[in-house]
Coordinates of C-alpha atoms in Angstrom, one line a residue:
M29 CA 13.5 31.5 -20.3
F30 CA 14.8 28.2 -20.4
L31 CA 16.3 27.4 -23.1
S32 CA 17.9 30.8 -24.1
R33 CA 19.8 30.4 -20.4
V34 CA 20.5 27.1 -21.5
S35 CA 22.1 28.2 -24.9
R36 CA 24.5 29.7 -23.4
L37 CA 25.8 27.6 -21.5
F38 CA 26.2 23.9 -24.5
Q39 CA 27.5 25.7 -27.0
V40 CA 29.6 22.6 -28.4
Q41 CA 31.9 22.5 -30.8
A42 CA 31.9 19.6 -33.3
A43 CA 35.7 19.2 -33.4
R44 CA 35.5 19.4 -29.7
A45 CA 32.2 17.0 -29.4
R46 CA 34.7 14.3 -31.4
R47 CA 37.1 14.0 -29.6
W48 CA 35.5 13.1 -26.6
A49 CA 34.0 10.1 -28.8
L50 CA 36.9 9.7 -29.8
D51 CA 39.0 8.9 -27.1
W52 CA 36.2 7.4 -25.7
T53 CA 36.0 5.6 -27.6
R54 CA 39.3 4.2 -27.3
T55 CA 39.3 3.4 -23.5
Q56 CA 36.3 2.2 -23.0
G57 CA 35.1 0.8 -26.1
A58 CA 37.4 -2.3 -26.0
R59 CA 36.2 -3.2 -22.8
F60 CA 32.0 -2.6 -22.6
R61 CA 30.4 -4.8 -21.4
V62 CA 26.7 -4.7 -19.5
S63 CA 27.5 -5.5 -16.4
V64 CA 25.0 -8.6 -14.4
E65 CA 25.8 -7.1 -11.4
R66 CA 23.0 -5.2 -9.4
R67 CA 23.0 -1.9 -7.6
A68 CA 21.4 0.1 -5.1
P69 CA 17.7 0.5 -5.7
N70 CA 18.1 4.2 -5.9
R71 CA 15.0 7.2 -6.0
Q72 CA 16.7 8.1 -10.6
D73 CA 15.4 4.5 -11.0
R74 CA 12.5 4.6 -10.6
F75 CA 11.1 7.7 -12.2
L76 CA 13.4 7.3 -15.6
S77 CA 14.0 4.7 -18.5
L78 CA 17.2 6.5 -19.2
A79 CA 18.3 4.9 -16.4
A80 CA 21.3 2.1 -17.8
P81 CA 18.9 -1.1 -19.1
T82 CA 21.8 -2.9 -17.4
Q83 CA 21.0 -1.7 -13.8
Y84 CA 18.2 -3.5 -11.4
R85 CA 15.4 -1.4 -12.1
R86 CA 12.6 -0.4 -9.3
S87 CA 8.6 -1.2 -11.1
Y88 CA 6.2 0.9 -9.7
T89 CA 2.6 0.0 -11.6
L90 CA 0.0 1.5 -11.6
C91 CA -2.9 -0.7 -12.1
T92 CA -6.0 1.0 -10.1
T93 CA -7.4 2.6 -13.2
G94 CA -7.5 -0.6 -14.9
I95 CA -7.2 -0.3 -19.3
G96 CA -4.1 3.0 -18.8
A97 CA -2.8 2.8 -16.2
K98 CA 1.3 2.4 -16.5
T99 CA 3.9 1.9 -14.7
A100 CA 6.5 3.9 -13.5
S101 CA 10.0 3.6 -13.3
D102 CA 13.5 2.3 -15.2
D103 CA 12.7 2.5 -16.8
S104 CA 10.0 3.8 -20.0
L105 CA 10.1 7.4 -20.8
T106 CA 6.2 8.0 -21.2
L107 CA 5.6 6.5 -18.3
Q108 CA 3.9 8.2 -15.2
I109 CA 6.0 10.1 -11.9
W110 CA 4.4 10.5 -9.0
G111 CA 4.4 13.8 -7.4
I112 CA 5.1 14.1 -3.8
L113 CA 1.1 16.3 -1.7
A114 CA 2.9 19.1 -0.1
F115 CA 0.6 20.1 2.7
S116 CA 1.1 23.1 4.9
L117 CA -0.9 25.7 7.2
F118 CA -0.6 29.2 4.9
T119 CA 0.0 28.7 1.6
Q120 CA 2.7 30.4 -0.8
S121 CA 2.8 33.8 -2.1
S122 CA 3.7 34.4 -5.8
D123 CA 6.6 35.8 -5.0
N124 CA 7.5 32.0 -3.0
V125 CA 6.5 30.1 -6.1
E126 CA 8.6 32.1 -8.5
D127 CA 11.4 31.2 -5.7
E128 CA 10.7 27.8 -5.9
E129 CA 10.0 27.7 -9.4
K130 CA 14.3 29.6 -10.0
K131 CA 15.5 27.5 -8.0
K132 CA 14.5 24.7 -9.4
E133 CA 16.0 25.3 -13.2
D134 CA 18.6 26.9 -12.0
D135 CA 19.1 23.0 -9.8
I136 CA 18.7 21.8 -13.2
I137 CA 21.1 24.3 -15.5
L138 CA 24.0 23.3 -12.9
L139 CA 22.5 18.9 -13.6
L140 CA 23.3 20.1 -17.3
K141 CA 26.8 21.6 -16.2
R142 CA 27.4 19.0 -14.6
A143 CA 26.7 16.5 -17.7
K144 CA 28.2 18.2 -20.3
L145 CA 31.1 18.7 -18.0
S146 CA 31.4 15.0 -17.8
I147 CA 30.9 14.5 -21.4
M148 CA 33.7 16.4 -22.0
Q149 CA 35.6 14.4 -20.2
G150 CA 35.2 11.4 -21.8
E151 CA 33.1 10.9 -18.2
L152 CA 30.2 8.1 -20.4
E153 CA 28.3 7.3 -17.1
A154 CA 28.1 9.9 -15.1
A155 CA 27.3 12.7 -17.7
N156 CA 24.0 9.4 -17.9
R157 CA 23.6 9.0 -14.3
I158 CA 23.5 13.2 -13.4
L159 CA 21.3 13.9 -16.6
H160 CA 18.5 10.6 -15.3
Q161 CA 18.8 13.8 -12.5
A162 CA 17.9 16.2 -14.2
I163 CA 15.2 14.9 -16.3
R164 CA 13.7 13.3 -12.7
L165 CA 13.7 17.2 -11.4
A166 CA 12.7 18.5 -14.9
H167 CA 9.3 16.5 -14.3
Q168 CA 9.1 17.6 -11.3
A169 CA 8.6 21.4 -11.7
K170 CA 7.0 20.0 -14.7
N171 CA 9.5 22.1 -17.0
T172 CA 8.5 21.3 -20.3
Q173 CA 11.9 23.1 -22.1
A174 CA 13.9 21.0 -19.2
I175 CA 12.1 17.9 -20.5
T176 CA 12.2 19.0 -24.2
Y177 CA 16.0 20.1 -23.6
T178 CA 17.7 17.2 -21.8
Y179 CA 16.5 14.2 -24.0
S180 CA 17.7 16.0 -26.5
M181 CA 21.0 16.3 -24.9
A182 CA 20.9 12.5 -24.4
E183 CA 20.0 11.9 -27.1
K184 CA 22.9 13.5 -28.9
L185 CA 25.2 11.9 -26.3
F186 CA 24.2 8.1 -27.5
K187 CA 23.7 8.7 -31.0
A188 CA 28.4 10.3 -30.8
A189 CA 29.6 7.4 -28.5
M190 CA 27.9 5.4 -30.6
S191 CA 28.7 5.7 -33.6
F192 CA 32.2 6.4 -32.9
L193 CA 31.9 3.0 -31.5
L194 CA 31.1 2.1 -35.1
A195 CA 33.7 4.1 -37.2
S196 CA 36.8 2.4 -34.4
G197 CA 35.6 -1.7 -35.3
A198 CA 33.2 -2.3 -33.4
Q199 CA 29.9 -4.1 -35.4
E200 CA 26.0 -3.6 -34.9
D201 CA 25.9 -6.3 -32.4
D202 CA 28.0 -5.2 -30.5
N203 CA 26.4 -5.8 -26.9
A204 CA 27.8 -1.9 -26.4
V205 CA 25.9 -0.4 -28.9
I206 CA 22.5 -3.0 -28.8
E207 CA 22.7 -0.7 -25.3
M208 CA 23.5 2.3 -26.5
S209 CA 20.6 1.5 -29.2
L210 CA 18.0 0.8 -26.5
K211 CA 18.6 4.0 -25.1
L212 CA 18.2 5.7 -28.3
A213 CA 15.0 3.4 -28.5
S214 CA 14.1 4.8 -24.4
I215 CA 14.5 8.3 -25.7
Y216 CA 12.6 8.0 -29.2
A217 CA 8.9 6.5 -27.2
S218 CA 9.1 9.5 -24.7
Q219 CA 9.6 12.0 -27.7
N220 CA 6.8 10.0 -29.6
K221 CA 7.8 9.1 -31.8
P222 CA 7.1 5.6 -32.7
E223 CA 8.3 5.3 -35.5
L224 CA 12.6 5.6 -34.2
A225 CA 10.9 3.9 -31.0
E226 CA 9.7 0.4 -32.3
H227 CA 12.4 0.3 -35.3
G228 CA 15.0 1.1 -32.4
F229 CA 13.4 -1.8 -29.7
E230 CA 13.1 -4.3 -32.8
F231 CA 16.6 -4.3 -33.6
C232 CA 17.8 -4.4 -30.6
A233 CA 15.7 -7.9 -30.2
E234 CA 16.5 -8.9 -33.4
S235 CA 20.0 -8.4 -33.7
L236 CA 20.7 -10.2 -29.9
E237 CA 18.3 -13.5 -31.0
A238 CA 19.9 -13.6 -34.4
K239 CA 23.5 -13.6 -32.0
I240 CA 22.6 -15.7 -29.8
E241 CA 21.7 -18.4 -32.4
K242 CA 25.2 -18.1 -34.2
Q243 CA 26.9 -18.6 -30.6
K244 CA 25.3 -21.6 -30.3
D245 CA 26.6 -23.5 -33.1
L246 CA 30.6 -22.2 -31.6
P247 CA 32.1 -24.6 -30.9
E248 CA 32.8 -25.5 -26.9
G249 CA 35.6 -23.8 -25.5
T250 CA 35.0 -20.7 -27.5
L251 CA 32.8 -17.9 -26.5
P252 CA 33.7 -17.6 -22.5
E253 CA 30.5 -18.3 -20.0
E254 CA 30.5 -15.1 -18.5
E255 CA 30.1 -13.8 -22.9
R256 CA 27.3 -16.1 -23.2
S257 CA 24.6 -15.1 -20.1
N258 CA 25.9 -11.0 -20.5
T259 CA 23.8 -11.1 -24.5
R260 CA 21.2 -12.8 -23.1
L261 CA 19.9 -10.9 -20.0
L262 CA 20.8 -7.7 -22.1
L263 CA 18.3 -9.7 -24.8
G264 CA 16.1 -10.1 -21.1
L265 CA 17.1 -6.4 -20.7
C266 CA 15.7 -5.0 -24.5
L267 CA 12.2 -7.3 -24.0
D268 CA 11.3 -6.0 -21.2
S269 CA 11.6 -2.3 -22.1
Y270 CA 9.9 -2.8 -25.4
A271 CA 7.2 -4.4 -23.1
R272 CA 7.3 -1.9 -20.9
Y273 CA 6.5 0.3 -24.1
L274 CA 3.7 -1.6 -25.8
T275 CA 1.8 -2.0 -22.3
T276 CA 1.7 2.3 -22.3
K277 CA 0.5 2.5 -26.2
H278 CA -1.7 -0.9 -25.3
Q279 CA -0.7 -3.5 -27.1
L280 CA -1.0 -5.4 -24.3
D281 CA -0.5 -8.9 -26.6
Q282 CA 2.5 -8.6 -27.5
A283 CA 3.5 -7.3 -23.7
H284 CA 2.3 -10.4 -22.7
Q285 CA 4.6 -12.7 -25.1
K286 CA 7.2 -10.0 -24.6
Y287 CA 7.7 -10.5 -21.4
L288 CA 7.3 -14.1 -20.8
R289 CA 10.1 -14.2 -22.9
A290 CA 12.4 -11.6 -20.5
L291 CA 10.8 -13.5 -17.2
Q292 CA 12.1 -16.4 -18.2
I293 CA 15.3 -15.4 -19.7
C294 CA 16.5 -13.5 -16.2
R295 CA 15.2 -17.1 -14.6
E296 CA 17.7 -19.1 -16.6
E297 CA 20.2 -16.5 -15.7
Q298 CA 19.9 -15.2 -12.7
G299 CA 17.4 -17.8 -10.5
E300 CA 13.7 -17.1 -9.4
A301 CA 14.7 -15.7 -6.4
H302 CA 16.4 -12.6 -8.4
P303 CA 15.3 -9.6 -7.7
Q304 CA 15.2 -8.9 -11.1
T305 CA 13.2 -11.7 -11.2
V306 CA 10.0 -10.6 -8.9
V307 CA 10.2 -6.9 -10.5
L308 CA 9.5 -8.9 -14.1
M309 CA 7.0 -11.6 -12.2
N310 CA 5.2 -8.1 -11.3
D311 CA 4.9 -6.4 -14.5
L312 CA 3.6 -9.7 -15.9
A313 CA 0.7 -10.0 -13.3
T314 CA -0.2 -5.9 -14.5
V315 CA 0.5 -7.0 -18.2
L316 CA -2.4 -10.1 -17.0
D317 CA -4.5 -7.3 -14.6
L318 CA -4.5 -5.1 -17.7
Q319 CA -6.2 -7.9 -19.8
G320 CA -9.1 -8.9 -17.8
R321 CA -7.0 -11.8 -17.0
H322 CA -7.7 -11.4 -13.8
Q323 CA -7.3 -14.9 -11.4
E324 CA -4.0 -15.4 -13.2
A325 CA -2.7 -12.1 -12.4
M326 CA -3.1 -12.4 -8.8
E327 CA -1.6 -15.9 -9.1
Q328 CA 1.2 -14.2 -10.4
M329 CA 1.6 -11.5 -8.1
S330 CA 0.8 -14.5 -5.5
Q331 CA 3.6 -15.8 -6.4
A332 CA 6.0 -12.9 -6.8
L333 CA 5.1 -11.4 -2.8
E334 CA 5.7 -14.5 -1.7
L335 CA 9.4 -15.1 -3.6
A336 CA 10.0 -10.8 -2.5
K337 CA 8.8 -11.6 1.1
K338 CA 11.5 -14.9 1.2
A339 CA 14.6 -12.6 0.0
E340 CA 13.4 -9.1 2.1
H341 CA 12.5 -7.4 -0.8
P342 CA 12.8 -3.8 -0.5
D343 CA 10.3 -3.2 -2.2
Q344 CA 7.4 -5.1 -1.0
H345 CA 4.8 -2.1 -0.4
V346 CA 4.8 -2.1 -4.8
L347 CA 3.7 -5.6 -4.9
L348 CA 1.0 -5.3 -2.2
C349 CA -0.2 -2.3 -3.6
N350 CA -1.0 -3.8 -7.2
M351 CA -2.0 -7.0 -5.4
A352 CA -4.6 -4.2 -4.1
G353 CA -5.8 -2.9 -7.0
I354 CA -6.2 -6.1 -8.9
L355 CA -8.1 -7.7 -5.4
L356 CA -10.4 -4.4 -7.1
H357 CA -10.4 -4.8 -10.6
Q358 CA -11.9 -9.1 -9.1
G359 CA -14.7 -6.8 -6.8
Q360 CA -12.7 -7.9 -3.4
L361 CA -13.4 -5.1 -1.8
V362 CA -12.3 -5.5 1.5
Q363 CA -9.6 -7.9 1.1
A364 CA -8.4 -4.9 -1.2
R365 CA -8.4 -2.5 2.4
H366 CA -6.7 -4.7 4.1
V367 CA -3.6 -5.7 2.1
Y368 CA -4.1 -1.2 1.2
R369 CA -3.5 -1.0 4.3
E370 CA -0.6 -3.3 5.3
A371 CA 0.7 -2.3 1.9
L372 CA 0.8 1.6 3.3
L373 CA 2.4 0.3 7.1
L374 CA 5.7 -1.2 4.5
A375 CA 5.9 1.9 3.3
Q376 CA 5.3 4.5 6.0
A377 CA 8.2 2.0 7.6
T378 CA 10.4 2.4 4.2
G379 CA 9.7 6.3 4.5
D380 CA 8.3 6.1 0.6
S381 CA 6.9 9.2 0.2
E382 CA 6.3 8.7 -3.4
A383 CA 4.3 4.8 -2.8
M384 CA 2.2 6.3 -0.3
Q385 CA 0.5 9.1 -2.1
Q386 CA -0.4 6.2 -5.1
I387 CA -1.8 3.3 -1.9
R388 CA -3.9 7.0 -0.6
D389 CA -5.1 7.3 -4.1
G390 CA -5.9 4.0 -4.1
L391 CA -7.8 3.7 -1.1
E392 CA -9.6 6.2 -2.4
K393 CA -10.9 4.7 -5.3
L394 CA -11.5 1.7 -3.5
S395 CA -14.0 4.0 -1.1
N396 CA -14.9 5.9 -4.0
R397 CA -16.6 2.4 -5.5
E398 CA -18.3 0.8 -2.0
R399 CA -19.9 4.6 -1.8
D400 CA -21.3 3.7 -5.5
E401 CA -22.4 0.2 -4.5
E402 CA -24.3 1.0 -1.7
R403 CA -26.3 3.6 -4.0
E404 CA -26.4 0.7 -6.3
T405 CA -28.2 -1.5 -3.6
A406 CA -30.2 1.6 -1.8

C-alpha cells in the first residue's frame, strides 16, 4: 500500500523540522518578495494550484458543457485534470497494467523523497516545485492515497514556514505570510474544506486591501514603488485564485466581481498586452458564458484573442477552443466547428496533447448537438 511505503520513508522529527524552518526564515524570510517576472510556462502550471501564486498561470477553460464546467490551471486544486488518451492495437495484459501502476507509484514516492530532502536542506521553493510534479503524477495515476498524502505534506510545509515567519517578527499582512496563506487556502479547497478555504481566501484579500489603503496615506517616497506594485499584484493573484474557487462552487456573481477587480489590477500594473491580462480576460469570459451572458462573453474572448495574436501568446489554441465553446452555447454550430478546427491545428503544431483531446471532445459534443437538431427537424 502506498501509505505504508511512504510512512517508512518520511518520519520527520519535530526538532529537525523546527531547525529547518528557523534557518529558512532567517535566510529567506527577510528577503521574500513577490516576483512579478513572467516565468516560462511549464506543464505543471496547467494542472496545479499548488503552483506559487506569483507564477505566470496558464488557464484552460472547459466551457463546452455549460454550468458545471471547470477550469484547469494552476491553479484551483478542485479543477478537472485532463487525461491523455493512448491508443494501441493490442490490449495491455493485467501484469503490464500492474507493472505500470507500480512504476507510477515508485515515481511519486521518489518525488516525495526529493521534496522532503529539499525541505530538510532549507530549499523551500525547490520542495514546492517537486510537490507540483508529485501531485500532477498522482492525479494522472488516479492514486487517491498519493493525492491525499501529497496535499497533506504541502499543507505541513507551508504551515511550518508561515509559523516561523510570524515567530520571527513578520506581520500578518506581510506579503510572504499572505502568499503562504493563499497556498493553504488552495489546499483546503482541494480537500473539500470550504470553511477553511473561504476563510483563507477572505483573509488574504481583506488583509491586502487594508494594507494598500494604509500605504496610500504614507508620505511620498516612503515606500518603494516596487513594493507598492508587488502588494497590488499579490492582491490581484488572490482575487484570481478566489474567483476560480468560487467558479467551481457555481457562485458566479461573486466570481465575476473578483475577476473584474483582478483584471483591473493586472492591466494597471502589467499592461493590456501582458500574458496574465489575456489569461484573466479568458477566465472572465468563461464566467460570463456560464452566467448565460454569451454575447458579453464573446466580446471579452474576442478581445483576449486579438491581444494574444498580437503578442504571439503560446495559448492561442486554448482561447480558440473556449471561443468555440461560447459559439456552441449561442447555437452557432457552423462557426463553432470552424473555430474548433483552427484551434486543433494550432494545438497540433504546438504538440499540446491535453488541449488536442479537449478540442476533440468539443467537436464530439458539437456533432451530438447537430444530430439532435436534425432529429428535431425530421
